[in-house]
mmCIF file of C-alpha atoms and ligand atoms in Angstrom:
data_model
loop_
_atom_site.group_PDB
_atom_site.id
_atom_site.type_symbol
_atom_site.label_atom_id
_atom_site.label_comp_id
_atom_site.label_asym_id
_atom_site.label_seq_id
_atom_site.Cartn_x
_atom_site.Cartn_y
_atom_site.Cartn_z
ATOM 1 C CA MET W 1 84.472 90.017 106.257
ATOM 2 C CA ARG W 2 85.825 87.798 103.595
ATOM 3 C CA GLY W 3 85.389 84.185 104.016
ATOM 4 C CA LYS W 4 84.969 80.989 102.355
ATOM 5 C CA LYS W 5 81.400 80.528 102.576
ATOM 6 C CA ASN W 6 80.193 83.727 100.856
ATOM 7 C CA GLY W 7 82.583 82.300 98.183
ATOM 8 C CA PHE W 8 85.071 85.603 98.200
ATOM 9 C CA MET W 9 87.930 83.638 100.141
ATOM 10 C CA ASP W 10 89.636 82.438 96.417
ATOM 11 C CA ASN W 11 88.279 85.232 94.097
ATOM 12 C CA ARG W 12 90.955 87.748 94.030
ATOM 13 C CA THR W 13 94.420 88.224 93.671
ATOM 14 C CA PHE W 14 97.200 91.123 93.346
ATOM 15 C CA THR W 15 98.843 91.883 90.548
ATOM 16 C CA MET W 16 102.123 94.303 89.507
ATOM 17 C CA ILE W 17 103.149 94.982 85.892
ATOM 18 C CA LYS W 18 106.795 95.305 86.826
ATOM 19 C CA PRO W 19 109.283 97.801 85.833
ATOM 20 C CA ASP W 20 110.570 96.150 82.640
ATOM 21 C CA ALA W 21 107.542 95.487 81.199
ATOM 22 C CA PHE W 22 106.191 99.079 81.567
ATOM 23 C CA ALA W 23 108.984 100.497 80.241
ATOM 24 C CA LYS W 24 109.044 98.947 77.269
ATOM 25 C CA GLY W 25 104.906 99.615 76.855
ATOM 26 C CA TYR W 26 103.916 96.434 77.385
ATOM 27 C CA SER W 27 101.153 97.973 79.703
ATOM 28 C CA GLY W 28 98.266 98.017 78.176
ATOM 29 C CA ALA W 29 98.831 94.463 76.120
ATOM 30 C CA ILE W 30 99.267 93.117 79.150
ATOM 31 C CA ILE W 31 96.028 94.885 81.142
ATOM 32 C CA ASP W 32 93.744 93.885 77.847
ATOM 33 C CA LYS W 33 95.255 90.324 78.050
ATOM 34 C CA ILE W 34 94.012 89.937 81.845
ATOM 35 C CA ILE W 35 90.648 91.478 81.048
ATOM 36 C CA GLN W 36 90.208 88.855 77.821
ATOM 37 C CA ALA W 37 91.021 86.088 80.216
ATOM 38 C CA GLY W 38 87.977 87.106 82.227
ATOM 39 C CA PHE W 39 89.450 88.615 85.496
ATOM 40 C CA LYS W 40 87.566 91.867 86.477
ATOM 41 C CA ILE W 41 89.749 94.624 87.465
ATOM 42 C CA VAL W 42 88.514 95.934 91.132
ATOM 43 C CA ALA W 43 91.577 98.694 91.293
ATOM 44 C CA LEU W 44 94.387 99.768 89.730
ATOM 45 C CA LYS W 45 97.039 102.142 89.671
ATOM 46 C CA MET W 46 100.275 103.211 88.638
ATOM 47 C CA THR W 47 103.325 104.101 91.351
ATOM 48 C CA LYS W 48 106.970 103.129 91.754
ATOM 49 C CA LEU W 49 108.613 101.228 94.642
ATOM 50 C CA SER W 50 111.137 103.114 96.874
ATOM 51 C CA ALA W 51 114.221 100.610 97.205
ATOM 52 C CA GLU W 52 113.061 100.450 101.090
ATOM 53 C CA LYS W 53 109.681 99.756 99.680
ATOM 54 C CA ALA W 54 110.520 96.925 97.390
ATOM 55 C CA GLY W 55 112.427 95.245 100.195
ATOM 56 C CA GLU W 56 109.295 95.105 102.169
ATOM 57 C CA PHE W 57 107.524 93.750 99.649
ATOM 58 C CA TYR W 58 109.706 90.700 98.801
ATOM 59 C CA ALA W 59 110.828 90.351 102.429
ATOM 60 C CA ILE W 60 110.237 86.413 102.380
ATOM 61 C CA HIS W 61 113.094 86.312 99.769
ATOM 62 C CA LYS W 62 115.595 88.339 101.750
ATOM 63 C CA ALA W 63 117.995 85.530 102.060
ATOM 64 C CA ARG W 64 118.237 84.434 98.437
ATOM 65 C CA PRO W 65 121.082 85.642 96.495
ATOM 66 C CA PHE W 66 118.971 87.426 94.407
ATOM 67 C CA PHE W 67 117.716 89.520 96.773
ATOM 68 C CA GLN W 68 119.610 93.034 96.560
ATOM 69 C CA GLU W 69 119.306 92.447 92.568
ATOM 70 C CA LEU W 70 115.615 92.170 92.880
ATOM 71 C CA VAL W 71 115.243 95.465 95.207
ATOM 72 C CA ASP W 72 117.096 97.273 92.583
ATOM 73 C CA PHE W 73 115.015 96.106 89.528
ATOM 74 C CA MET W 74 111.677 96.618 91.620
ATOM 75 C CA SER W 75 112.531 100.128 92.504
ATOM 76 C CA SER W 76 114.366 101.124 88.897
ATOM 77 C CA GLY W 77 111.090 102.597 87.525
ATOM 78 C CA PRO W 78 107.164 103.080 87.448
ATOM 79 C CA ILE W 79 104.955 99.999 87.741
ATOM 80 C CA VAL W 80 101.505 99.320 87.137
ATOM 81 C CA ALA W 81 99.468 97.639 90.846
ATOM 82 C CA ALA W 82 96.191 96.006 90.573
ATOM 83 C CA ILE W 83 93.618 94.130 92.433
ATOM 84 C CA LEU W 84 91.562 91.482 90.032
ATOM 85 C CA GLU W 85 88.619 89.300 90.645
ATOM 86 C CA LYS W 86 87.740 86.223 88.965
ATOM 87 C CA ASP W 87 86.888 82.718 90.184
ATOM 88 C CA ASN W 88 89.739 80.877 91.387
ATOM 89 C CA ALA W 89 91.305 83.654 90.813
ATOM 90 C CA VAL W 90 95.208 83.315 92.395
ATOM 91 C CA ALA W 91 95.611 79.910 90.867
ATOM 92 C CA ASP W 92 94.231 80.878 86.957
ATOM 93 C CA PHE W 93 96.140 84.216 87.218
ATOM 94 C CA ARG W 94 99.579 81.963 87.820
ATOM 95 C CA THR W 95 98.287 80.279 84.788
ATOM 96 C CA LEU W 96 98.021 82.970 82.787
ATOM 97 C CA ILE W 97 101.605 84.646 83.785
ATOM 98 C CA GLY W 98 103.363 81.595 83.389
ATOM 99 C CA ALA W 99 106.508 79.850 85.249
ATOM 100 C CA THR W 100 108.650 82.820 87.111
ATOM 101 C CA ASP W 101 111.940 81.736 84.022
ATOM 102 C CA PRO W 102 110.309 83.142 81.134
ATOM 103 C CA ALA W 103 112.347 80.468 79.087
ATOM 104 C CA LYS W 104 110.114 77.751 81.175
ATOM 105 C CA ALA W 105 106.830 79.278 80.861
ATOM 106 C CA ALA W 106 104.238 78.074 78.440
ATOM 107 C CA GLU W 107 103.320 79.231 74.334
ATOM 108 C CA GLY W 108 100.721 82.332 74.934
ATOM 109 C CA THR W 109 101.592 83.294 79.126
ATOM 110 C CA ILE W 110 102.478 86.379 79.802
ATOM 111 C CA ARG W 111 105.693 85.998 80.503
ATOM 112 C CA LYS W 112 106.781 83.916 77.585
ATOM 113 C CA LEU W 113 105.409 86.774 75.430
ATOM 114 C CA TYR W 114 106.657 89.428 77.285
ATOM 115 C CA ALA W 115 109.271 88.396 80.150
ATOM 116 C CA ALA W 116 113.015 88.567 79.173
ATOM 117 C CA SER W 117 114.921 86.910 81.634
ATOM 118 C CA VAL W 118 114.022 85.107 85.313
ATOM 119 C CA GLY W 119 114.925 88.317 86.984
ATOM 120 C CA GLU W 120 112.769 90.963 85.055
ATOM 121 C CA ASN W 121 109.926 88.715 84.437
ATOM 122 C CA ALA W 122 107.301 91.387 83.311
ATOM 123 C CA ILE W 123 104.977 90.985 85.973
ATOM 124 C CA HIS W 124 104.195 89.260 89.669
ATOM 125 C CA GLY W 125 101.144 87.645 90.892
ATOM 126 C CA SER W 126 99.638 86.306 94.502
ATOM 127 C CA ASP W 127 101.261 82.952 95.318
ATOM 128 C CA SER W 128 98.206 82.376 97.875
ATOM 129 C CA ASP W 129 94.435 83.667 99.344
ATOM 130 C CA ASP W 130 96.852 85.148 102.287
ATOM 131 C CA ASN W 131 99.615 86.940 100.354
ATOM 132 C CA GLU W 132 96.823 88.494 97.850
ATOM 133 C CA LYS W 133 95.301 89.866 101.089
ATOM 134 C CA ILE W 134 98.526 91.326 102.677
ATOM 135 C CA GLU W 135 100.239 92.400 98.961
ATOM 136 C CA SER W 136 96.965 94.473 98.166
ATOM 137 C CA ASP W 137 96.865 96.157 101.647
ATOM 138 C CA PHE W 138 100.215 97.196 100.679
ATOM 139 C CA PHE W 139 99.197 99.156 97.692
ATOM 140 C CA PHE W 140 95.603 100.167 98.260
ATOM 141 C CA SER W 141 93.483 101.597 100.659
ATOM 142 C CA VAL W 142 89.494 100.673 101.020
ATOM 143 C CA LEU W 143 88.524 104.277 99.121
ATOM 144 C CA GLU W 144 90.768 102.665 95.972
ATOM 145 C CA ARG W 145 89.019 99.290 95.002
ATOM 146 C CA PHE W 146 85.236 99.138 93.518
HETATM 147 P P1 LIG N 1 106.185 86.852 91.890
HETATM 148 O O1 LIG N 1 106.289 86.323 93.343
HETATM 149 O O2 LIG N 1 106.938 88.072 91.163
HETATM 150 O O3 LIG N 1 105.163 86.975 90.715
HETATM 151 P P2 LIG N 1 107.357 84.200 90.996
HETATM 152 O O4 LIG N 1 106.105 83.776 92.635
HETATM 153 O O5 LIG N 1 107.099 83.738 89.908
HETATM 154 O O6 LIG N 1 107.649 85.731 90.941
HETATM 155 P P3 LIG N 1 109.161 83.755 93.501
HETATM 156 O O7 LIG N 1 110.025 82.637 93.559
HETATM 157 O O8 LIG N 1 108.649 84.670 94.078
HETATM 158 O O9 LIG N 1 108.385 84.039 91.666
HETATM 159 O O10 LIG N 1 110.437 84.953 93.252
HETATM 160 C C1 LIG N 1 110.069 86.634 92.916
HETATM 161 C C2 LIG N 1 111.135 87.529 92.225
HETATM 162 O O11 LIG N 1 111.787 87.436 92.405
HETATM 163 C C3 LIG N 1 110.337 86.508 90.762
HETATM 164 O O12 LIG N 1 109.574 87.117 90.053
HETATM 165 C C4 LIG N 1 112.279 87.055 89.950
HETATM 166 O O13 LIG N 1 111.842 88.789 89.824
HETATM 167 C C5 LIG N 1 112.551 87.129 91.319
HETATM 168 N N1 LIG N 1 113.901 86.314 91.173
HETATM 169 C C6 LIG N 1 113.666 84.639 91.455
HETATM 170 N N2 LIG N 1 113.998 83.530 91.281
HETATM 171 C C7 LIG N 1 115.454 84.749 90.486
HETATM 172 C C8 LIG N 1 117.048 84.325 90.460
HETATM 173 N N3 LIG N 1 116.960 82.780 90.500
HETATM 174 N N4 LIG N 1 117.243 85.315 89.787
HETATM 175 C C9 LIG N 1 117.013 86.279 89.742
HETATM 176 N N5 LIG N 1 115.931 87.168 89.742
HETATM 177 C C10 LIG N 1 114.974 85.809 90.487
HETATM 178 MG MG1 LIG N 2 106.631 84.964 94.115
#
């Protein structure tokens, strides 16, 4: 059981290398950057989302005008999914990936380096500890976590 008391509440985040970055061959460079930034890989897999699964993952954005575009993009090709561990993982990882729109992302961030546009922005990072758990459970069984 995870809880704040034992320090585990905020030490994990979930990420996906999105179809654009995967197709361009950036997965290795991105994983290396994540490791160099101090994140430990707890789980890792290559997979592909169906349109239905992509819609489920991003259900919170259902009412947004870009929802269909997002679902089409996220189901357009293979992705790499991972659970990462580090103190303050969610916030530190959001800093590492940079702003949603790569044009606004800070120098050296993953989106600045590898993303093409606000829609095709190379990588996902959980936005809260609660969503980390939901997203990690969406992709990984307990037998796939180390
Ligand atoms: P993610 O959840 O993928 O880590 P984020 O938290 O930075 O990204 P969200 O607001 O959660 O950004 O948006 C989810 C995803 O929806 C974005 O990463 C992007 O792929 C897509 N998206 C967001 N805004 C737009 C937009 N204006 N036009 C097209 N796609 C968008
Ligand atoms: Mg988000």
